CSV table of C-alpha atoms in Angstrom, one decimal:
chain,number,residue,atom,x,y,z
A,96,UNK,CA,22.9,41.7,-8.7
A,97,UNK,CA,26.3,40.3,-9.7
A,98,UNK,CA,25.5,37.0,-7.9
A,99,UNK,CA,22.2,36.7,-9.7
A,100,UNK,CA,23.8,37.4,-13.1
A,101,UNK,CA,26.5,34.8,-12.4
A,102,UNK,CA,23.9,32.3,-11.4
A,103,UNK,CA,21.9,33.0,-14.5
A,104,UNK,CA,24.9,32.4,-16.7
A,105,UNK,CA,26.3,29.3,-15.0
A,106,UNK,CA,23.2,27.3,-14.1
A,107,UNK,CA,22.8,24.2,-16.3
A,108,UNK,CA,19.2,23.7,-17.5
A,109,UNK,CA,17.2,23.0,-20.6
A,110,UNK,CA,16.3,25.8,-23.0
A,111,UNK,CA,12.6,25.8,-22.2
A,112,UNK,CA,13.5,26.4,-18.5
A,113,UNK,CA,15.3,29.6,-19.4
A,114,UNK,CA,12.8,30.7,-22.0
A,115,UNK,CA,9.8,30.3,-19.9
A,116,UNK,CA,11.4,32.1,-17.0
A,117,UNK,CA,11.8,29.2,-14.5
A,118,UNK,CA,15.5,29.9,-13.9
A,119,UNK,CA,14.9,33.7,-13.3
A,120,UNK,CA,12.1,32.8,-10.9
A,121,UNK,CA,14.3,30.5,-8.9
A,122,UNK,CA,16.9,33.2,-8.7
A,123,UNK,CA,14.3,35.7,-7.6
A,124,UNK,CA,12.9,33.3,-5.0
A,125,UNK,CA,16.4,33.1,-3.5
A,126,UNK,CA,16.5,36.9,-3.2
A,127,UNK,CA,13.0,37.0,-1.7
A,128,UNK,CA,14.0,34.4,0.9
A,129,UNK,CA,17.0,36.4,1.8
A,130,UNK,CA,15.0,39.6,2.3
A,131,UNK,CA,12.2,37.8,4.2
A,132,UNK,CA,14.0,35.0,6.0
A,133,UNK,CA,12.6,35.8,9.4
A,134,UNK,CA,9.0,36.1,8.2
A,135,UNK,CA,9.2,32.9,6.1
A,136,UNK,CA,10.8,30.7,8.8
A,137,UNK,CA,7.6,29.6,10.6
A,138,UNK,CA,6.2,28.4,7.3
A,139,UNK,CA,9.3,26.5,6.4
A,140,UNK,CA,9.5,24.9,9.8
A,141,UNK,CA,5.9,23.9,9.7
A,142,UNK,CA,6.4,22.4,6.2
A,143,UNK,CA,9.4,20.4,7.3
A,144,UNK,CA,7.7,19.1,10.4
A,145,UNK,CA,4.6,18.0,8.5
A,146,UNK,CA,6.7,16.2,5.9
A,147,UNK,CA,8.6,14.3,8.6
A,148,UNK,CA,5.3,13.5,10.5
A,149,UNK,CA,3.9,11.9,7.3
A,150,UNK,CA,7.2,10.1,6.6
A,151,UNK,CA,7.1,8.5,10.1
A,152,UNK,CA,3.7,7.0,9.2
A,153,UNK,CA,4.8,5.3,6.0
A,154,UNK,CA,5.2,1.6,6.4
A,155,UNK,CA,7.9,1.0,3.8
A,156,UNK,CA,10.7,3.5,3.4
A,157,UNK,CA,12.7,2.6,0.3
A,158,UNK,CA,12.1,5.6,-1.9
A,159,UNK,CA,10.6,9.1,-1.4
A,160,UNK,CA,10.0,11.5,-4.3
A,161,UNK,CA,9.9,15.2,-3.7
A,162,UNK,CA,8.0,17.3,-6.3
A,163,UNK,CA,9.0,21.0,-6.1
A,164,UNK,CA,12.3,20.6,-4.3
A,165,UNK,CA,13.3,24.2,-5.2
A,166,UNK,CA,16.0,25.7,-3.1
A,167,UNK,CA,15.6,22.9,-0.5
A,168,UNK,CA,14.4,25.6,2.0
A,169,UNK,CA,11.3,23.5,3.0
A,170,UNK,CA,12.9,20.0,2.4
A,171,UNK,CA,14.1,18.2,5.5
A,172,UNK,CA,16.7,16.5,3.4
A,173,UNK,CA,19.0,15.3,6.1
A,174,UNK,CA,16.2,13.6,7.9
A,175,UNK,CA,14.7,12.1,4.8
A,176,UNK,CA,18.0,10.6,3.8
A,177,UNK,CA,18.2,9.0,7.3
A,178,UNK,CA,14.7,7.5,6.8
A,179,UNK,CA,14.7,6.4,3.2
A,180,UNK,CA,17.1,4.3,1.1
A,181,UNK,CA,16.7,6.7,-1.8
A,182,UNK,CA,15.6,10.3,-2.1
A,183,UNK,CA,14.6,11.7,-5.5
A,184,UNK,CA,14.1,15.4,-6.0
A,185,UNK,CA,12.2,16.9,-8.9
A,186,UNK,CA,11.9,20.5,-10.1
A,187,UNK,CA,12.4,22.5,-13.2
A,188,UNK,CA,15.6,24.2,-11.8
A,189,UNK,CA,18.5,23.2,-9.6
A,190,UNK,CA,20.7,26.1,-8.8
A,191,UNK,CA,24.4,25.4,-8.4
A,192,UNK,CA,24.4,25.8,-4.6
A,193,UNK,CA,21.6,23.3,-4.5
A,194,UNK,CA,23.5,20.8,-6.6
A,195,UNK,CA,26.4,21.2,-4.3
A,196,UNK,CA,24.2,20.5,-1.3
A,197,UNK,CA,22.7,17.4,-3.0
A,198,UNK,CA,26.2,16.0,-3.8
A,199,UNK,CA,26.8,15.8,-0.1
A,200,UNK,CA,24.3,12.9,0.1
A,201,UNK,CA,25.1,9.7,-1.7
A,202,UNK,CA,21.5,8.5,-1.8
A,203,UNK,CA,19.9,11.7,-3.2
A,204,UNK,CA,19.4,12.4,-6.9
A,205,UNK,CA,17.8,15.3,-8.9
A,206,UNK,CA,15.7,15.1,-12.0
A,207,UNK,CA,14.9,18.2,-14.0
A,208,UNK,CA,11.2,17.9,-14.5
A,209,UNK,CA,8.1,20.0,-15.0
A,210,UNK,CA,5.6,18.0,-13.0
A,211,UNK,CA,2.8,18.8,-15.4
A,212,UNK,CA,4.8,18.0,-18.5
A,213,UNK,CA,3.5,21.2,-20.1
A,214,UNK,CA,6.3,23.7,-20.2
A,215,UNK,CA,8.6,21.9,-22.6
A,216,UNK,CA,5.8,21.1,-25.0
A,217,UNK,CA,4.6,24.6,-24.8
A,218,UNK,CA,8.0,25.9,-25.8
A,219,UNK,CA,8.4,23.3,-28.5
A,220,UNK,CA,4.9,24.0,-29.9
A,221,UNK,CA,5.8,27.7,-30.2
A,222,UNK,CA,9.1,26.9,-32.0
A,223,UNK,CA,7.2,24.6,-34.5
A,224,UNK,CA,4.2,27.0,-35.0
A,225,UNK,CA,1.7,24.6,-33.3
A,226,UNK,CA,-1.1,26.7,-31.8
A,227,UNK,CA,-2.6,24.2,-29.4
A,228,UNK,CA,-2.1,24.7,-25.7
A,229,UNK,CA,-0.8,21.4,-24.4
A,230,UNK,CA,-2.7,19.4,-21.9
A,231,UNK,CA,-1.1,18.3,-18.6
A,232,UNK,CA,0.3,14.8,-18.5
A,233,UNK,CA,0.9,12.9,-15.3
A,234,UNK,CA,4.5,13.1,-14.0
A,235,UNK,CA,6.3,9.8,-14.1
A,236,UNK,CA,6.6,8.4,-10.7
A,237,UNK,CA,8.3,5.0,-10.3
A,238,UNK,CA,6.0,2.3,-9.0
A,239,UNK,CA,8.5,1.6,-6.2
A,240,UNK,CA,8.0,5.0,-4.6
A,241,UNK,CA,6.7,4.7,-1.0
A,242,UNK,CA,6.0,8.4,-0.5
A,243,UNK,CA,5.5,11.3,-2.8
A,244,UNK,CA,5.8,14.8,-1.4
A,245,UNK,CA,4.3,17.8,-3.3
A,246,UNK,CA,5.9,21.0,-1.8
A,247,UNK,CA,4.2,24.4,-2.1
A,248,UNK,CA,3.7,24.2,-5.9
A,249,UNK,CA,0.0,23.4,-6.5
A,250,UNK,CA,-0.9,27.1,-6.8
A,251,UNK,CA,2.2,27.9,-9.0
A,252,UNK,CA,2.0,25.3,-11.7
A,253,UNK,CA,0.2,27.6,-14.2
A,254,UNK,CA,2.0,30.8,-13.4
A,255,UNK,CA,5.0,30.6,-15.7
A,256,UNK,CA,3.2,28.9,-18.6
A,257,UNK,CA,0.4,31.6,-18.4
A,258,UNK,CA,3.0,34.4,-18.5
A,259,UNK,CA,4.7,32.8,-21.5
A,260,UNK,CA,1.4,32.3,-23.3
A,261,UNK,CA,0.4,35.9,-22.6
A,262,UNK,CA,3.6,37.2,-24.1
A,263,UNK,CA,3.7,34.9,-27.1
A,264,UNK,CA,0.0,34.7,-27.9
A,265,UNK,CA,-1.6,37.8,-26.6
A,266,UNK,CA,-4.7,37.3,-28.9
A,267,UNK,CA,-5.8,34.2,-27.1
A,268,UNK,CA,-9.1,34.8,-25.3
A,269,UNK,CA,-8.7,35.4,-21.6
A,270,UNK,CA,-11.3,32.8,-20.7
A,271,UNK,CA,-9.6,30.1,-22.7
A,272,UNK,CA,-6.3,30.7,-21.0
A,273,UNK,CA,-7.9,30.8,-17.5
A,274,UNK,CA,-9.7,27.5,-18.2
A,275,UNK,CA,-6.4,26.0,-19.3
A,276,UNK,CA,-4.7,27.1,-16.1
A,277,UNK,CA,-7.6,25.7,-14.1
A,278,UNK,CA,-7.3,22.4,-15.8
A,279,UNK,CA,-3.6,22.2,-15.0
A,280,UNK,CA,-4.2,22.4,-11.3
A,281,UNK,CA,-7.2,20.0,-11.4
A,282,UNK,CA,-5.2,17.5,-13.4
A,283,UNK,CA,-2.2,17.6,-11.1
A,284,UNK,CA,-4.2,17.2,-8.0
A,285,UNK,CA,-6.1,14.3,-9.5
A,286,UNK,CA,-2.8,12.7,-10.5
A,287,UNK,CA,-1.6,12.9,-6.9
A,288,UNK,CA,-4.8,11.4,-5.6
A,289,UNK,CA,-4.5,8.5,-8.1
A,290,UNK,CA,-1.0,7.4,-6.9
A,291,UNK,CA,-0.7,4.0,-5.2
A,292,UNK,CA,1.6,5.3,-2.5
A,293,UNK,CA,1.3,7.7,0.4
A,294,UNK,CA,1.2,11.4,-0.7
A,295,UNK,CA,2.1,14.4,1.4
A,296,UNK,CA,0.6,17.6,-0.2
A,297,UNK,CA,1.5,21.0,1.1
A,298,UNK,CA,0.0,23.9,-0.8
A,299,UNK,CA,-1.3,27.4,-0.3
A,300,UNK,CA,-4.9,27.8,-1.3
A,301,UNK,CA,-5.8,31.4,-0.3
A,302,UNK,CA,-4.1,34.7,-0.4
A,303,UNK,CA,-5.0,37.5,2.1
A,304,UNK,CA,-3.9,41.1,1.7
A,305,UNK,CA,-3.7,43.3,4.7
A,306,UNK,CA,-3.3,47.0,5.2
A,307,UNK,CA,-0.7,48.6,7.5
A,308,UNK,CA,-3.0,48.2,10.5
A,309,UNK,CA,-3.4,44.5,9.9
A,310,UNK,CA,-7.0,44.8,8.6
A,311,UNK,CA,-7.9,42.5,5.8
A,312,UNK,CA,-8.2,44.2,2.4
A,313,UNK,CA,-9.1,41.2,0.3
A,314,UNK,CA,-9.2,37.4,0.2
A,315,UNK,CA,-8.9,35.2,-2.9
A,316,UNK,CA,-8.3,31.6,-3.8
A,317,UNK,CA,-4.9,30.7,-5.2
A,318,UNK,CA,-6.1,27.5,-6.7
A,319,UNK,CA,-9.0,28.7,-8.9
A,320,UNK,CA,-12.2,26.7,-7.9
A,321,UNK,CA,-10.3,23.5,-7.0
A,322,UNK,CA,-12.2,21.9,-4.1
A,323,UNK,CA,-9.8,20.6,-1.5
A,324,UNK,CA,-10.8,18.5,1.5
A,325,UNK,CA,-10.2,19.9,5.0
A,326,UNK,CA,-6.5,19.9,5.7
A,327,UNK,CA,-4.8,17.8,8.3
A,328,UNK,CA,-2.9,20.9,9.3
A,329,UNK,CA,-3.0,24.6,8.4
A,330,UNK,CA,-1.0,27.7,9.0
A,331,UNK,CA,-0.3,31.2,7.5
A,332,UNK,CA,2.8,32.0,5.4
A,333,UNK,CA,3.7,35.7,5.8
A,334,UNK,CA,5.1,35.7,2.2
A,335,UNK,CA,5.3,39.5,1.7
A,336,UNK,CA,5.6,41.3,5.0
A,337,UNK,CA,5.0,45.0,5.1
A,338,UNK,CA,8.1,47.1,5.3
A,339,UNK,CA,8.7,50.5,7.0
A,340,UNK,CA,8.4,52.3,3.7
A,341,UNK,CA,5.4,50.4,2.4
A,342,UNK,CA,2.4,52.5,1.7
A,343,UNK,CA,0.1,49.6,2.3
A,344,UNK,CA,-0.2,45.9,2.1
A,345,UNK,CA,1.3,42.8,3.3
A,346,UNK,CA,0.5,39.5,1.8
A,347,UNK,CA,-0.2,36.2,3.6
A,348,UNK,CA,-0.9,32.8,2.2
A,349,UNK,CA,-3.1,30.3,3.9
A,350,UNK,CA,-1.4,26.9,3.6
A,351,UNK,CA,-2.9,23.5,4.0
A,352,UNK,CA,-1.2,20.2,4.6
A,353,UNK,CA,-2.6,16.8,3.7
A,354,UNK,CA,-1.6,13.2,4.2
A,355,UNK,CA,-3.3,11.3,1.4
A,356,UNK,CA,-3.2,7.6,1.9
A,357,UNK,CA,-3.2,5.3,-1.2
A,358,UNK,CA,-6.6,4.3,-2.5
A,359,UNK,CA,-5.3,1.1,-4.0
A,360,UNK,CA,-2.7,-1.3,-2.6
A,361,UNK,CA,0.3,-2.2,-4.5
């Protein structure tokens, strides 16, 4: 608890990052990883292996951009720095220990960025009394990027904005908010597909809840009704394993991994 408080007080980030809860969520993710390290490791290993497999296939290796770098748990940073001239990491939050790790690599930079360009405008609109829910805008990717990696964020893009909207504008119709969240995911995926470089997409697309005997209680999409092609690889992420004192339920995510080659040549 003291470490979490210290991190909350000392992490450098924009006001909207704190107000919308991105900083607290990054700190909570760190705690969840420490509790579930063993259960999470296969997913993290699979993610790293797939990213490197895609990177090996890229013809030019000047710059790689990683969207959703997070705590660097699923980023094969050392290997990418050995393969590319420049590594650019993007996320809403960079905790102090992550910044320290990044500083160890001369060719790695971090950009504080909400990849949908919604969160800051949502916060600003609220401050200015503007009622409209902002539309997603493509994240700015330099034309010289050879590979863009989207890491385990597709299903999460709407989570913090929706929580903020629900708390600040509870009178908004539920269906309107749900349509807005759906559009965020669809727009982000379309933006990735439109890039003129190789794209590595790794994302969970289904959540499975199981009882204490391992029987399936429920299945549900984590990406609304977004239609995704068959993945190049797939695995299960045991994100919330059952504990000895749990009355029920563990939660698993079905993760897909895609290598999307550019549709247009540069």
